[in-house]
């Protein structure tokens, strides 16, 4: 399978398999999350950094959030919620490369970024992470004046599991009207718990996230639902949604050598069928997280440029300032 990988990504093909190994085992997941906590509170130079604990609306513990603002901010700014990745089982707002992603969004267009440290599935399965992310935006709307944000037009973005949560938050916002999403950016999102597409089944030996680690992520996230023999709701796995009317404009990309390829393409196609404005790219020979783990490869640079150029374009087009 390595010979199908983009040449610029091949050098990290074998080293990154250690991550894949750890991400499919409980002890490895716990070890990586312990390591991630050492970076809690890490700051981004050149920005105003804040850490707060905000109340849950669903009886959960307070939610730790990071808030980042331009130093020279004057007046109100749009809000972008950035939801970090990690297959629902790993990560934090400060874990590599999330702070760099946040900084680049703010540098591309003036905005305030809020990043929730949502609960992880080994300790708190669905709906914990989803509720934490959704409650963060409800809190932001209620505290818009204090935060210095517009309360009527949010942006939501995330990679991998964070992309899945982005799609789920966007879906509920569409359903309830609790707040408006100007546009969403679910990058290579984890949205299909059924895992029966060709890419979900065939990517058994790719690095970072493969068929086995994908099963581990979903088994952990949906544990309570499956134990209680309940149906999986679309807020848990956004690919289960069948109604794509009135969705916001969407930016996404995915590699063709990762489990999420087929489900991402199906999601984008469903949006296009409803005439939703979509910007999407498929990167040939790219495995999961290639843009973050091999940033110097040309294909990664292309994906990063696509991300922020598309963000700037949609910001200018859809943010009502």
PDB file of C-alpha atoms in Angstrom:
ATOM      1  CA  UNK A   1       0.000   0.000   0.000  1.00  0.00           C
ATOM      2  CA  UNK A   2       2.962   2.305   0.589  1.00  0.00           C
ATOM      3  CA  UNK A   3       3.570   2.576  -3.163  1.00  0.00           C
ATOM      4  CA  UNK A   4       0.177   4.303  -3.507  1.00  0.00           C
ATOM      5  CA  UNK A   5       1.176   7.046  -1.074  1.00  0.00           C
ATOM      6  CA  UNK A   6       2.236  10.451  -2.368  1.00  0.00           C
ATOM      7  CA  UNK A   7       6.045  10.565  -2.579  1.00  0.00           C
ATOM      8  CA  UNK A   8       6.235  13.571  -0.286  1.00  0.00           C
ATOM      9  CA  UNK A   9       4.412  11.638   2.437  1.00  0.00           C
ATOM     10  CA  UNK A  10       6.271   8.329   2.173  1.00  0.00           C
ATOM     11  CA  UNK A  11       9.112   9.288   4.536  1.00  0.00           C
ATOM     12  CA  UNK A  12       6.722   9.354   7.502  1.00  0.00           C
ATOM     13  CA  UNK A  13       4.702   6.301   6.452  1.00  0.00           C
ATOM     14  CA  UNK A  14       6.439   3.882   8.818  1.00  0.00           C
ATOM     15  CA  UNK A  15       7.211   6.267  11.737  1.00  0.00           C
ATOM     16  CA  UNK A  16       3.557   7.350  11.939  1.00  0.00           C
ATOM     17  CA  UNK A  17       2.411   3.767  12.347  1.00  0.00           C
ATOM     18  CA  UNK A  18       3.468   3.995  15.999  1.00  0.00           C
ATOM     19  CA  UNK A  19       0.642   6.511  16.482  1.00  0.00           C
ATOM     20  CA  UNK A  20      -1.770   4.108  14.793  1.00  0.00           C
ATOM     21  CA  UNK A  21      -0.676   1.321  17.133  1.00  0.00           C
ATOM     22  CA  UNK A  22      -1.180   3.440  20.255  1.00  0.00           C
ATOM     23  CA  UNK A  23      -4.535   4.825  19.087  1.00  0.00           C
ATOM     24  CA  UNK A  24      -6.061   1.346  18.885  1.00  0.00           C
ATOM     25  CA  UNK A  25      -5.239   0.365  22.486  1.00  0.00           C
ATOM     26  CA  UNK A  26      -6.668   1.714  25.739  1.00  0.00           C
ATOM     27  CA  UNK A  27      -3.291   2.057  27.415  1.00  0.00           C
ATOM     28  CA  UNK A  28      -1.908   3.909  24.399  1.00  0.00           C
ATOM     29  CA  UNK A  29      -4.864   6.278  24.313  1.00  0.00           C
ATOM     30  CA  UNK A  30      -4.525   7.002  28.033  1.00  0.00           C
ATOM     31  CA  UNK A  31      -0.791   7.577  27.677  1.00  0.00           C
ATOM     32  CA  UNK A  32      -1.252  10.053  24.818  1.00  0.00           C
ATOM     33  CA  UNK A  33      -4.000  11.913  26.658  1.00  0.00           C
ATOM     34  CA  UNK A  34      -1.807  12.135  29.758  1.00  0.00           C
ATOM     35  CA  UNK A  35       0.961  13.617  27.618  1.00  0.00           C
ATOM     36  CA  UNK A  36      -1.469  16.064  26.018  1.00  0.00           C
ATOM     37  CA  UNK A  37      -2.477  17.434  29.436  1.00  0.00           C
ATOM     38  CA  UNK A  38       1.054  18.702  29.950  1.00  0.00           C
ATOM     39  CA  UNK A  39       0.339  21.331  27.287  1.00  0.00           C
ATOM     40  CA  UNK A  40      -2.893  22.584  28.880  1.00  0.00           C
ATOM     41  CA  UNK A  41      -2.842  26.368  29.001  1.00  0.00           C
ATOM     42  CA  UNK A  42      -0.090  26.733  26.408  1.00  0.00           C
ATOM     43  CA  UNK A  43      -0.266  30.150  24.786  1.00  0.00           C
ATOM     44  CA  UNK A  44      -0.109  31.403  21.215  1.00  0.00           C
ATOM     45  CA  UNK A  45       2.389  34.225  20.858  1.00  0.00           C
ATOM     46  CA  UNK A  46       0.991  37.404  19.368  1.00  0.00           C
ATOM     47  CA  UNK A  47      -2.586  36.745  20.491  1.00  0.00           C
ATOM     48  CA  UNK A  48      -4.651  37.397  23.590  1.00  0.00           C
ATOM     49  CA  UNK A  49      -4.951  34.021  25.343  1.00  0.00           C
ATOM     50  CA  UNK A  50      -7.575  33.046  27.877  1.00  0.00           C
ATOM     51  CA  UNK A  51      -8.633  29.860  29.631  1.00  0.00           C
ATOM     52  CA  UNK A  52     -12.083  29.592  31.166  1.00  0.00           C
ATOM     53  CA  UNK A  53     -14.350  26.977  32.663  1.00  0.00           C
ATOM     54  CA  UNK A  54     -17.918  27.364  31.492  1.00  0.00           C
ATOM     55  CA  UNK A  55     -21.052  25.606  32.760  1.00  0.00           C
ATOM     56  CA  UNK A  56     -22.524  22.564  31.075  1.00  0.00           C
ATOM     57  CA  UNK A  57     -26.216  22.718  30.230  1.00  0.00           C
ATOM     58  CA  UNK A  58     -26.602  18.960  30.485  1.00  0.00           C
ATOM     59  CA  UNK A  59     -25.475  18.179  34.001  1.00  0.00           C
ATOM     60  CA  UNK A  60     -21.868  17.539  33.037  1.00  0.00           C
ATOM     61  CA  UNK A  61     -18.750  19.044  34.593  1.00  0.00           C
ATOM     62  CA  UNK A  62     -17.649  22.545  33.682  1.00  0.00           C
ATOM     63  CA  UNK A  63     -16.138  22.700  30.213  1.00  0.00           C
ATOM     64  CA  UNK A  64     -12.579  23.971  29.860  1.00  0.00           C
ATOM     65  CA  UNK A  65     -12.341  26.285  26.863  1.00  0.00           C
ATOM     66  CA  UNK A  66      -9.525  28.260  25.316  1.00  0.00           C
ATOM     67  CA  UNK A  67     -10.321  31.670  23.847  1.00  0.00           C
ATOM     68  CA  UNK A  68      -7.962  33.432  21.436  1.00  0.00           C
ATOM     69  CA  UNK A  69      -8.304  37.015  20.222  1.00  0.00           C
ATOM     70  CA  UNK A  70      -6.212  39.375  18.082  1.00  0.00           C
ATOM     71  CA  UNK A  71      -4.239  41.763  20.272  1.00  0.00           C
ATOM     72  CA  UNK A  72      -5.457  44.804  18.356  1.00  0.00           C
ATOM     73  CA  UNK A  73      -9.125  43.790  18.247  1.00  0.00           C
ATOM     74  CA  UNK A  74     -11.505  46.757  18.161  1.00  0.00           C
ATOM     75  CA  UNK A  75     -15.250  46.356  18.348  1.00  0.00           C
ATOM     76  CA  UNK A  76     -17.032  43.081  17.771  1.00  0.00           C
ATOM     77  CA  UNK A  77     -15.556  40.207  15.775  1.00  0.00           C
ATOM     78  CA  UNK A  78     -16.992  36.981  14.339  1.00  0.00           C
ATOM     79  CA  UNK A  79     -16.654  33.810  16.397  1.00  0.00           C
ATOM     80  CA  UNK A  80     -15.049  30.622  15.104  1.00  0.00           C
ATOM     81  CA  UNK A  81     -15.362  27.474  17.179  1.00  0.00           C
ATOM     82  CA  UNK A  82     -12.411  25.183  16.491  1.00  0.00           C
ATOM     83  CA  UNK A  83     -12.981  21.575  17.569  1.00  0.00           C
ATOM     84  CA  UNK A  84      -9.770  19.566  17.788  1.00  0.00           C
ATOM     85  CA  UNK A  85      -9.403  16.106  16.307  1.00  0.00           C
ATOM     86  CA  UNK A  86      -8.528  12.774  17.859  1.00  0.00           C
ATOM     87  CA  UNK A  87     -11.138  10.225  16.813  1.00  0.00           C
ATOM     88  CA  UNK A  88     -13.372  11.157  19.793  1.00  0.00           C
ATOM     89  CA  UNK A  89     -10.826   9.491  22.085  1.00  0.00           C
ATOM     90  CA  UNK A  90      -7.734  11.716  21.963  1.00  0.00           C
ATOM     91  CA  UNK A  91      -6.451  15.241  22.085  1.00  0.00           C
ATOM     92  CA  UNK A  92      -6.850  18.735  23.481  1.00  0.00           C
ATOM     93  CA  UNK A  93      -7.015  22.282  22.086  1.00  0.00           C
ATOM     94  CA  UNK A  94      -3.301  22.677  22.790  1.00  0.00           C
ATOM     95  CA  UNK A  95      -2.145  19.394  21.255  1.00  0.00           C
ATOM     96  CA  UNK A  96      -0.076  19.685  18.066  1.00  0.00           C
ATOM     97  CA  UNK A  97      -0.999  21.141  15.560  1.00  0.00           C
ATOM     98  CA  UNK A  98      -4.136  22.794  16.932  1.00  0.00           C
ATOM     99  CA  UNK A  99      -2.645  26.048  18.187  1.00  0.00           C
ATOM    100  CA  UNK A 100      -0.979  26.648  14.836  1.00  0.00           C
ATOM    101  CA  UNK A 101      -4.276  25.975  13.053  1.00  0.00           C
ATOM    102  CA  UNK A 102      -6.060  28.470  15.293  1.00  0.00           C
ATOM    103  CA  UNK A 103      -3.385  31.108  14.772  1.00  0.00           C
ATOM    104  CA  UNK A 104      -3.581  30.767  10.993  1.00  0.00           C
ATOM    105  CA  UNK A 105      -7.355  31.233  11.011  1.00  0.00           C
ATOM    106  CA  UNK A 106      -7.010  34.449  13.018  1.00  0.00           C
ATOM    107  CA  UNK A 107      -4.175  35.697  10.812  1.00  0.00           C
ATOM    108  CA  UNK A 108      -6.186  35.025   7.656  1.00  0.00           C
ATOM    109  CA  UNK A 109      -9.263  36.952   8.813  1.00  0.00           C
ATOM    110  CA  UNK A 110      -9.996  38.774  12.087  1.00  0.00           C
ATOM    111  CA  UNK A 111     -12.012  36.545  14.395  1.00  0.00           C
ATOM    112  CA  UNK A 112     -12.187  35.238  17.936  1.00  0.00           C
ATOM    113  CA  UNK A 113     -11.599  31.503  18.307  1.00  0.00           C
ATOM    114  CA  UNK A 114     -13.091  29.401  21.077  1.00  0.00           C
ATOM    115  CA  UNK A 115     -11.762  25.850  21.425  1.00  0.00           C
ATOM    116  CA  UNK A 116     -13.480  23.454  23.853  1.00  0.00           C
ATOM    117  CA  UNK A 117     -11.546  20.732  25.660  1.00  0.00           C
ATOM    118  CA  UNK A 118     -14.471  18.366  25.264  1.00  0.00           C
ATOM    119  CA  UNK A 119     -14.685  15.089  27.160  1.00  0.00           C
ATOM    120  CA  UNK A 120     -13.133  12.010  25.557  1.00  0.00           C
ATOM    121  CA  UNK A 121     -14.969   8.800  24.852  1.00  0.00           C
ATOM    122  CA  UNK A 122     -13.006   6.349  27.025  1.00  0.00           C
ATOM    123  CA  UNK A 123     -14.191   8.250  30.095  1.00  0.00           C
ATOM    124  CA  UNK A 124     -17.401   9.787  28.753  1.00  0.00           C
ATOM    125  CA  UNK A 125     -19.014   8.333  25.600  1.00  0.00           C
ATOM    126  CA  UNK A 126     -21.611  10.085  23.452  1.00  0.00           C
ATOM    127  CA  UNK A 127     -23.289  12.503  24.052  1.00  0.00           C
ATOM    128  CA  UNK A 128     -20.578  14.035  26.271  1.00  0.00           C
ATOM    129  CA  UNK A 129     -18.276  15.450  23.577  1.00  0.00           C
ATOM    130  CA  UNK A 130     -21.179  16.594  21.422  1.00  0.00           C
ATOM    131  CA  UNK A 131     -22.899  18.312  24.344  1.00  0.00           C
ATOM    132  CA  UNK A 132     -19.676  20.045  25.386  1.00  0.00           C
ATOM    133  CA  UNK A 133     -19.163  21.484  21.901  1.00  0.00           C
ATOM    134  CA  UNK A 134     -22.784  22.525  21.445  1.00  0.00           C
ATOM    135  CA  UNK A 135     -22.991  24.004  24.949  1.00  0.00           C
ATOM    136  CA  UNK A 136     -19.874  26.039  24.218  1.00  0.00           C
ATOM    137  CA  UNK A 137     -21.653  27.840  21.388  1.00  0.00           C
ATOM    138  CA  UNK A 138     -24.813  28.321  23.457  1.00  0.00           C
ATOM    139  CA  UNK A 139     -22.665  29.902  26.170  1.00  0.00           C
ATOM    140  CA  UNK A 140     -20.864  32.060  23.607  1.00  0.00           C
ATOM    141  CA  UNK A 141     -24.160  33.384  22.291  1.00  0.00           C
ATOM    142  CA  UNK A 142     -25.385  34.173  25.805  1.00  0.00           C
ATOM    143  CA  UNK A 143     -22.119  35.968  26.612  1.00  0.00           C
ATOM    144  CA  UNK A 144     -21.540  37.619  23.237  1.00  0.00           C
ATOM    145  CA  UNK A 145     -21.140  41.154  24.577  1.00  0.00           C
ATOM    146  CA  UNK A 146     -18.546  40.102  27.147  1.00  0.00           C
ATOM    147  CA  UNK A 147     -16.642  38.104  24.538  1.00  0.00           C
ATOM    148  CA  UNK A 148     -16.839  40.886  21.963  1.00  0.00           C
ATOM    149  CA  UNK A 149     -18.457  38.724  19.285  1.00  0.00           C
ATOM    150  CA  UNK A 150     -21.430  38.881  16.961  1.00  0.00           C
ATOM    151  CA  UNK A 151     -24.089  36.545  18.320  1.00  0.00           C
ATOM    152  CA  UNK A 152     -25.965  35.855  15.091  1.00  0.00           C
ATOM    153  CA  UNK A 153     -23.424  34.261  12.758  1.00  0.00           C
ATOM    154  CA  UNK A 154     -20.911  31.668  13.945  1.00  0.00           C
ATOM    155  CA  UNK A 155     -18.304  29.613  12.098  1.00  0.00           C
ATOM    156  CA  UNK A 156     -17.419  26.036  13.097  1.00  0.00           C
ATOM    157  CA  UNK A 157     -14.356  24.022  12.073  1.00  0.00           C
ATOM    158  CA  UNK A 158     -12.617  20.817  13.027  1.00  0.00           C
ATOM    159  CA  UNK A 159     -10.409  18.021  11.751  1.00  0.00           C
ATOM    160  CA  UNK A 160     -11.083  14.267  11.980  1.00  0.00           C
ATOM    161  CA  UNK A 161     -13.204  13.597  15.084  1.00  0.00           C
ATOM    162  CA  UNK A 162     -13.424  17.364  15.409  1.00  0.00           C
ATOM    163  CA  UNK A 163     -14.764  17.405  11.870  1.00  0.00           C
ATOM    164  CA  UNK A 164     -17.414  14.897  12.902  1.00  0.00           C
ATOM    165  CA  UNK A 165     -18.384  17.090  15.843  1.00  0.00           C
ATOM    166  CA  UNK A 166     -18.432  20.106  13.520  1.00  0.00           C
ATOM    167  CA  UNK A 167     -20.925  18.353  11.252  1.00  0.00           C
ATOM    168  CA  UNK A 168     -23.026  17.277  14.249  1.00  0.00           C
ATOM    169  CA  UNK A 169     -23.096  20.750  15.826  1.00  0.00           C
ATOM    170  CA  UNK A 170     -24.041  22.232  12.460  1.00  0.00           C
ATOM    171  CA  UNK A 171     -26.830  19.683  12.057  1.00  0.00           C
ATOM    172  CA  UNK A 172     -28.373  20.453  15.451  1.00  0.00           C
ATOM    173  CA  UNK A 173     -28.084  24.201  14.864  1.00  0.00           C
ATOM    174  CA  UNK A 174     -29.945  23.701  11.582  1.00  0.00           C
ATOM    175  CA  UNK A 175     -32.607  21.628  13.351  1.00  0.00           C
ATOM    176  CA  UNK A 176     -33.154  23.884  16.372  1.00  0.00           C
ATOM    177  CA  UNK A 177     -32.282  27.390  15.228  1.00  0.00           C
ATOM    178  CA  UNK A 178     -30.446  27.942  18.527  1.00  0.00           C
ATOM    179  CA  UNK A 179     -27.798  29.904  16.628  1.00  0.00           C
ATOM    180  CA  UNK A 180     -26.854  30.478  13.015  1.00  0.00           C
ATOM    181  CA  UNK A 181     -23.836  28.838  11.396  1.00  0.00           C
ATOM    182  CA  UNK A 182     -22.551  31.070   8.594  1.00  0.00           C
ATOM    183  CA  UNK A 183     -20.415  28.229   7.228  1.00  0.00           C
ATOM    184  CA  UNK A 184     -18.805  25.030   8.459  1.00  0.00           C
ATOM    185  CA  UNK A 185     -15.423  23.423   7.834  1.00  0.00           C
ATOM    186  CA  UNK A 186     -15.435  19.679   8.645  1.00  0.00           C
ATOM    187  CA  UNK A 187     -12.033  18.536   7.373  1.00  0.00           C
ATOM    188  CA  UNK A 188     -11.721  14.764   6.726  1.00  0.00           C
ATOM    189  CA  UNK A 189     -14.580  14.273   9.199  1.00  0.00           C
ATOM    190  CA  UNK A 190     -15.297  11.110  11.189  1.00  0.00           C
ATOM    191  CA  UNK A 191     -19.035  10.783  10.548  1.00  0.00           C
ATOM    192  CA  UNK A 192     -19.969   7.199   9.577  1.00  0.00           C
ATOM    193  CA  UNK A 193     -20.199   4.739  12.468  1.00  0.00           C
ATOM    194  CA  UNK A 194     -21.286   1.895  10.165  1.00  0.00           C
ATOM    195  CA  UNK A 195     -17.763   1.699   8.677  1.00  0.00           C
ATOM    196  CA  UNK A 196     -18.994  -0.298   5.697  1.00  0.00           C
ATOM    197  CA  UNK A 197     -17.634   1.828   2.860  1.00  0.00           C
ATOM    198  CA  UNK A 198     -14.743   0.533   0.790  1.00  0.00           C
ATOM    199  CA  UNK A 199     -12.286   3.039   2.232  1.00  0.00           C
ATOM    200  CA  UNK A 200     -13.357   2.321   5.817  1.00  0.00           C
ATOM    201  CA  UNK A 201     -12.828  -1.423   5.302  1.00  0.00           C
ATOM    202  CA  UNK A 202      -9.757  -1.435   3.072  1.00  0.00           C
ATOM    203  CA  UNK A 203      -7.407   1.020   4.810  1.00  0.00           C
ATOM    204  CA  UNK A 204      -5.972  -1.607   7.143  1.00  0.00           C
ATOM    205  CA  UNK A 205      -2.287  -0.708   6.930  1.00  0.00           C
ATOM    206  CA  UNK A 206      -2.184   3.062   6.420  1.00  0.00           C
ATOM    207  CA  UNK A 207      -0.573   5.228   9.118  1.00  0.00           C
ATOM    208  CA  UNK A 208      -2.161   7.586  11.677  1.00  0.00           C
ATOM    209  CA  UNK A 209      -5.762   6.310  11.450  1.00  0.00           C
ATOM    210  CA  UNK A 210      -6.730   3.018   9.871  1.00  0.00           C
ATOM    211  CA  UNK A 211      -9.581   0.505   9.894  1.00  0.00           C
ATOM    212  CA  UNK A 212      -8.653  -0.840  13.338  1.00  0.00           C
ATOM    213  CA  UNK A 213      -8.230   2.517  15.075  1.00  0.00           C
ATOM    214  CA  UNK A 214     -11.433   3.730  13.438  1.00  0.00           C
ATOM    215  CA  UNK A 215     -13.327   0.812  14.967  1.00  0.00           C
ATOM    216  CA  UNK A 216     -11.754   1.588  18.344  1.00  0.00           C
ATOM    217  CA  UNK A 217     -12.861   5.209  18.130  1.00  0.00           C
ATOM    218  CA  UNK A 218     -16.454   4.379  17.244  1.00  0.00           C
ATOM    219  CA  UNK A 219     -16.720   1.530  19.764  1.00  0.00           C
ATOM    220  CA  UNK A 220     -15.582   3.930  22.482  1.00  0.00           C
ATOM    221  CA  UNK A 221     -17.750   6.867  21.430  1.00  0.00           C
ATOM    222  CA  UNK A 222     -20.948   4.831  21.003  1.00  0.00           C
ATOM    223  CA  UNK A 223     -20.417   2.489  23.953  1.00  0.00           C
ATOM    224  CA  UNK A 224     -23.440   3.628  25.990  1.00  0.00           C
ATOM    225  CA  UNK A 225     -25.737   3.591  22.965  1.00  0.00           C
ATOM    226  CA  UNK A 226     -24.747   0.055  22.029  1.00  0.00           C
ATOM    227  CA  UNK A 227     -24.899  -1.271  25.594  1.00  0.00           C
ATOM    228  CA  UNK A 228     -28.457   0.011  25.857  1.00  0.00           C
ATOM    229  CA  UNK A 229     -29.367  -1.221  22.348  1.00  0.00           C
ATOM    230  CA  UNK A 230     -30.435   2.237  21.255  1.00  0.00           C
ATOM    231  CA  UNK A 231     -30.465   3.608  17.724  1.00  0.00           C
ATOM    232  CA  UNK A 232     -27.481   5.763  16.810  1.00  0.00           C
ATOM    233  CA  UNK A 233     -28.685   9.354  16.310  1.00  0.00           C
ATOM    234  CA  UNK A 234     -27.338  11.617  13.580  1.00  0.00           C
ATOM    235  CA  UNK A 235     -25.928  13.915  16.263  1.00  0.00           C
ATOM    236  CA  UNK A 236     -23.582  11.030  17.140  1.00  0.00           C
ATOM    237  CA  UNK A 237     -22.732  10.052  13.561  1.00  0.00           C
ATOM    238  CA  UNK A 238     -23.597  12.799  11.097  1.00  0.00           C
ATOM    239  CA  UNK A 239     -23.623  10.463   8.075  1.00  0.00           C
ATOM    240  CA  UNK A 240     -26.900   9.050   9.411  1.00  0.00           C
ATOM    241  CA  UNK A 241     -28.633  12.333   8.610  1.00  0.00           C
ATOM    242  CA  UNK A 242     -30.830  12.095   5.514  1.00  0.00           C
ATOM    243  CA  UNK A 243     -31.974  15.716   5.206  1.00  0.00           C
ATOM    244  CA  UNK A 244     -29.426  18.237   3.942  1.00  0.00           C
ATOM    245  CA  UNK A 245     -31.765  21.125   3.232  1.00  0.00           C
ATOM    246  CA  UNK A 246     -30.880  24.515   4.702  1.00  0.00           C
ATOM    247  CA  UNK A 247     -27.321  23.511   5.545  1.00  0.00           C
ATOM    248  CA  UNK A 248     -24.692  26.249   5.614  1.00  0.00           C
ATOM    249  CA  UNK A 249     -21.904  26.545   3.030  1.00  0.00           C
ATOM    250  CA  UNK A 250     -19.188  23.968   3.625  1.00  0.00           C
ATOM    251  CA  UNK A 251     -15.423  23.661   3.154  1.00  0.00           C
ATOM    252  CA  UNK A 252     -13.742  20.256   3.339  1.00  0.00           C
ATOM    253  CA  UNK A 253     -10.973  18.048   2.008  1.00  0.00           C
ATOM    254  CA  UNK A 254      -9.839  14.459   2.459  1.00  0.00           C
ATOM    255  CA  UNK A 255      -7.065  12.168   1.250  1.00  0.00           C
ATOM    256  CA  UNK A 256      -7.839   9.107  -0.855  1.00  0.00           C
ATOM    257  CA  UNK A 257      -5.694   6.796   1.306  1.00  0.00           C
ATOM    258  CA  UNK A 258      -7.644   6.990   4.539  1.00  0.00           C
ATOM    259  CA  UNK A 259     -10.815   5.456   6.043  1.00  0.00           C
ATOM    260  CA  UNK A 260     -12.868   8.654   5.834  1.00  0.00           C
ATOM    261  CA  UNK A 261     -12.531   9.158   2.083  1.00  0.00           C
ATOM    262  CA  UNK A 262     -15.824   7.608   0.996  1.00  0.00           C
ATOM    263  CA  UNK A 263     -17.952   9.012   3.817  1.00  0.00           C
ATOM    264  CA  UNK A 264     -16.575  12.508   3.254  1.00  0.00           C
ATOM    265  CA  UNK A 265     -17.301  12.352  -0.474  1.00  0.00           C
ATOM    266  CA  UNK A 266     -20.830  11.061   0.223  1.00  0.00           C
ATOM    267  CA  UNK A 267     -21.419  13.907   2.686  1.00  0.00           C
ATOM    268  CA  UNK A 268     -20.194  16.515   0.208  1.00  0.00           C
ATOM    269  CA  UNK A 269     -22.280  14.997  -2.596  1.00  0.00           C
ATOM    270  CA  UNK A 270     -25.400  15.143  -0.392  1.00  0.00           C
ATOM    271  CA  UNK A 271     -24.788  18.842   0.245  1.00  0.00           C
ATOM    272  CA  UNK A 272     -24.252  19.521  -3.448  1.00  0.00           C
ATOM    273  CA  UNK A 273     -27.547  17.830  -4.277  1.00  0.00           C
ATOM    274  CA  UNK A 274     -29.250  20.508  -2.169  1.00  0.00           C
ATOM    275  CA  UNK A 275     -27.309  23.255  -3.980  1.00  0.00           C
ATOM    276  CA  UNK A 276     -25.271  24.080  -0.883  1.00  0.00           C
ATOM    277  CA  UNK A 277     -22.175  26.128  -1.691  1.00  0.00           C
ATOM    278  CA  UNK A 278     -19.262  23.717  -1.241  1.00  0.00           C
ATOM    279  CA  UNK A 279     -15.507  23.931  -1.657  1.00  0.00           C
ATOM    280  CA  UNK A 280     -13.930  20.475  -1.608  1.00  0.00           C
ATOM    281  CA  UNK A 281     -10.710  18.766  -2.650  1.00  0.00           C
ATOM    282  CA  UNK A 282      -9.632  15.134  -2.759  1.00  0.00           C
ATOM    283  CA  UNK A 283      -5.882  14.624  -2.319  1.00  0.00           C
ATOM    284  CA  UNK A 284      -4.472  11.621  -4.156  1.00  0.00           C
ATOM    285  CA  UNK A 285      -2.051   9.482  -2.169  1.00  0.00           C
ATOM    286  CA  UNK A 286      -2.736  11.226   1.144  1.00  0.00           C
ATOM    287  CA  UNK A 287      -3.313   9.404   4.424  1.00  0.00           C
ATOM    288  CA  UNK A 288      -5.164  10.732   7.464  1.00  0.00           C
ATOM    289  CA  UNK A 289      -3.807  13.936   8.962  1.00  0.00           C
ATOM    290  CA  UNK A 290      -1.140  14.313   6.282  1.00  0.00           C
ATOM    291  CA  UNK A 291      -1.344  18.106   6.371  1.00  0.00           C
ATOM    292  CA  UNK A 292      -0.516  18.139  10.084  1.00  0.00           C
ATOM    293  CA  UNK A 293       2.016  15.326  10.362  1.00  0.00           C
ATOM    294  CA  UNK A 294       4.052  16.020   7.223  1.00  0.00           C
ATOM    295  CA  UNK A 295       3.688  19.806   6.847  1.00  0.00           C
ATOM    296  CA  UNK A 296       6.705  20.258   4.568  1.00  0.00           C
ATOM    297  CA  UNK A 297       5.394  17.960   1.829  1.00  0.00           C
ATOM    298  CA  UNK A 298       4.085  19.852  -1.189  1.00  0.00           C
ATOM    299  CA  UNK A 299       0.733  18.074  -1.011  1.00  0.00           C
ATOM    300  CA  UNK A 300       0.383  19.224   2.604  1.00  0.00           C
ATOM    301  CA  UNK A 301       1.259  22.790   1.688  1.00  0.00           C
ATOM    302  CA  UNK A 302      -1.389  22.654  -1.034  1.00  0.00           C
ATOM    303  CA  UNK A 303      -4.012  21.433   1.459  1.00  0.00           C
ATOM    304  CA  UNK A 304      -3.110  24.129   3.974  1.00  0.00           C
ATOM    305  CA  UNK A 305      -3.314  26.814   1.298  1.00  0.00           C
ATOM    306  CA  UNK A 306      -6.693  25.468   0.198  1.00  0.00           C
ATOM    307  CA  UNK A 307      -7.906  25.540   3.815  1.00  0.00           C
ATOM    308  CA  UNK A 308      -7.101  29.157   4.560  1.00  0.00           C
ATOM    309  CA  UNK A 309      -7.799  30.554   1.095  1.00  0.00           C
ATOM    310  CA  UNK A 310     -11.235  28.921   1.193  1.00  0.00           C
ATOM    311  CA  UNK A 311     -11.798  30.191   4.728  1.00  0.00           C
ATOM    312  CA  UNK A 312     -10.959  33.728   3.634  1.00  0.00           C
ATOM    313  CA  UNK A 313     -13.254  33.465   0.622  1.00  0.00           C
ATOM    314  CA  UNK A 314     -16.240  32.200   2.634  1.00  0.00           C
ATOM    315  CA  UNK A 315     -15.566  34.692   5.445  1.00  0.00           C
ATOM    316  CA  UNK A 316     -15.770  37.544   2.956  1.00  0.00           C
ATOM    317  CA  UNK A 317     -18.838  36.060   1.304  1.00  0.00           C
ATOM    318  CA  UNK A 318     -20.942  34.864   4.231  1.00  0.00           C
ATOM    319  CA  UNK A 319     -19.999  36.761   7.376  1.00  0.00           C
ATOM    320  CA  UNK A 320     -22.460  39.586   7.956  1.00  0.00           C
ATOM    321  CA  UNK A 321     -20.370  42.165   9.781  1.00  0.00           C
TER     322      UNK A 321
END
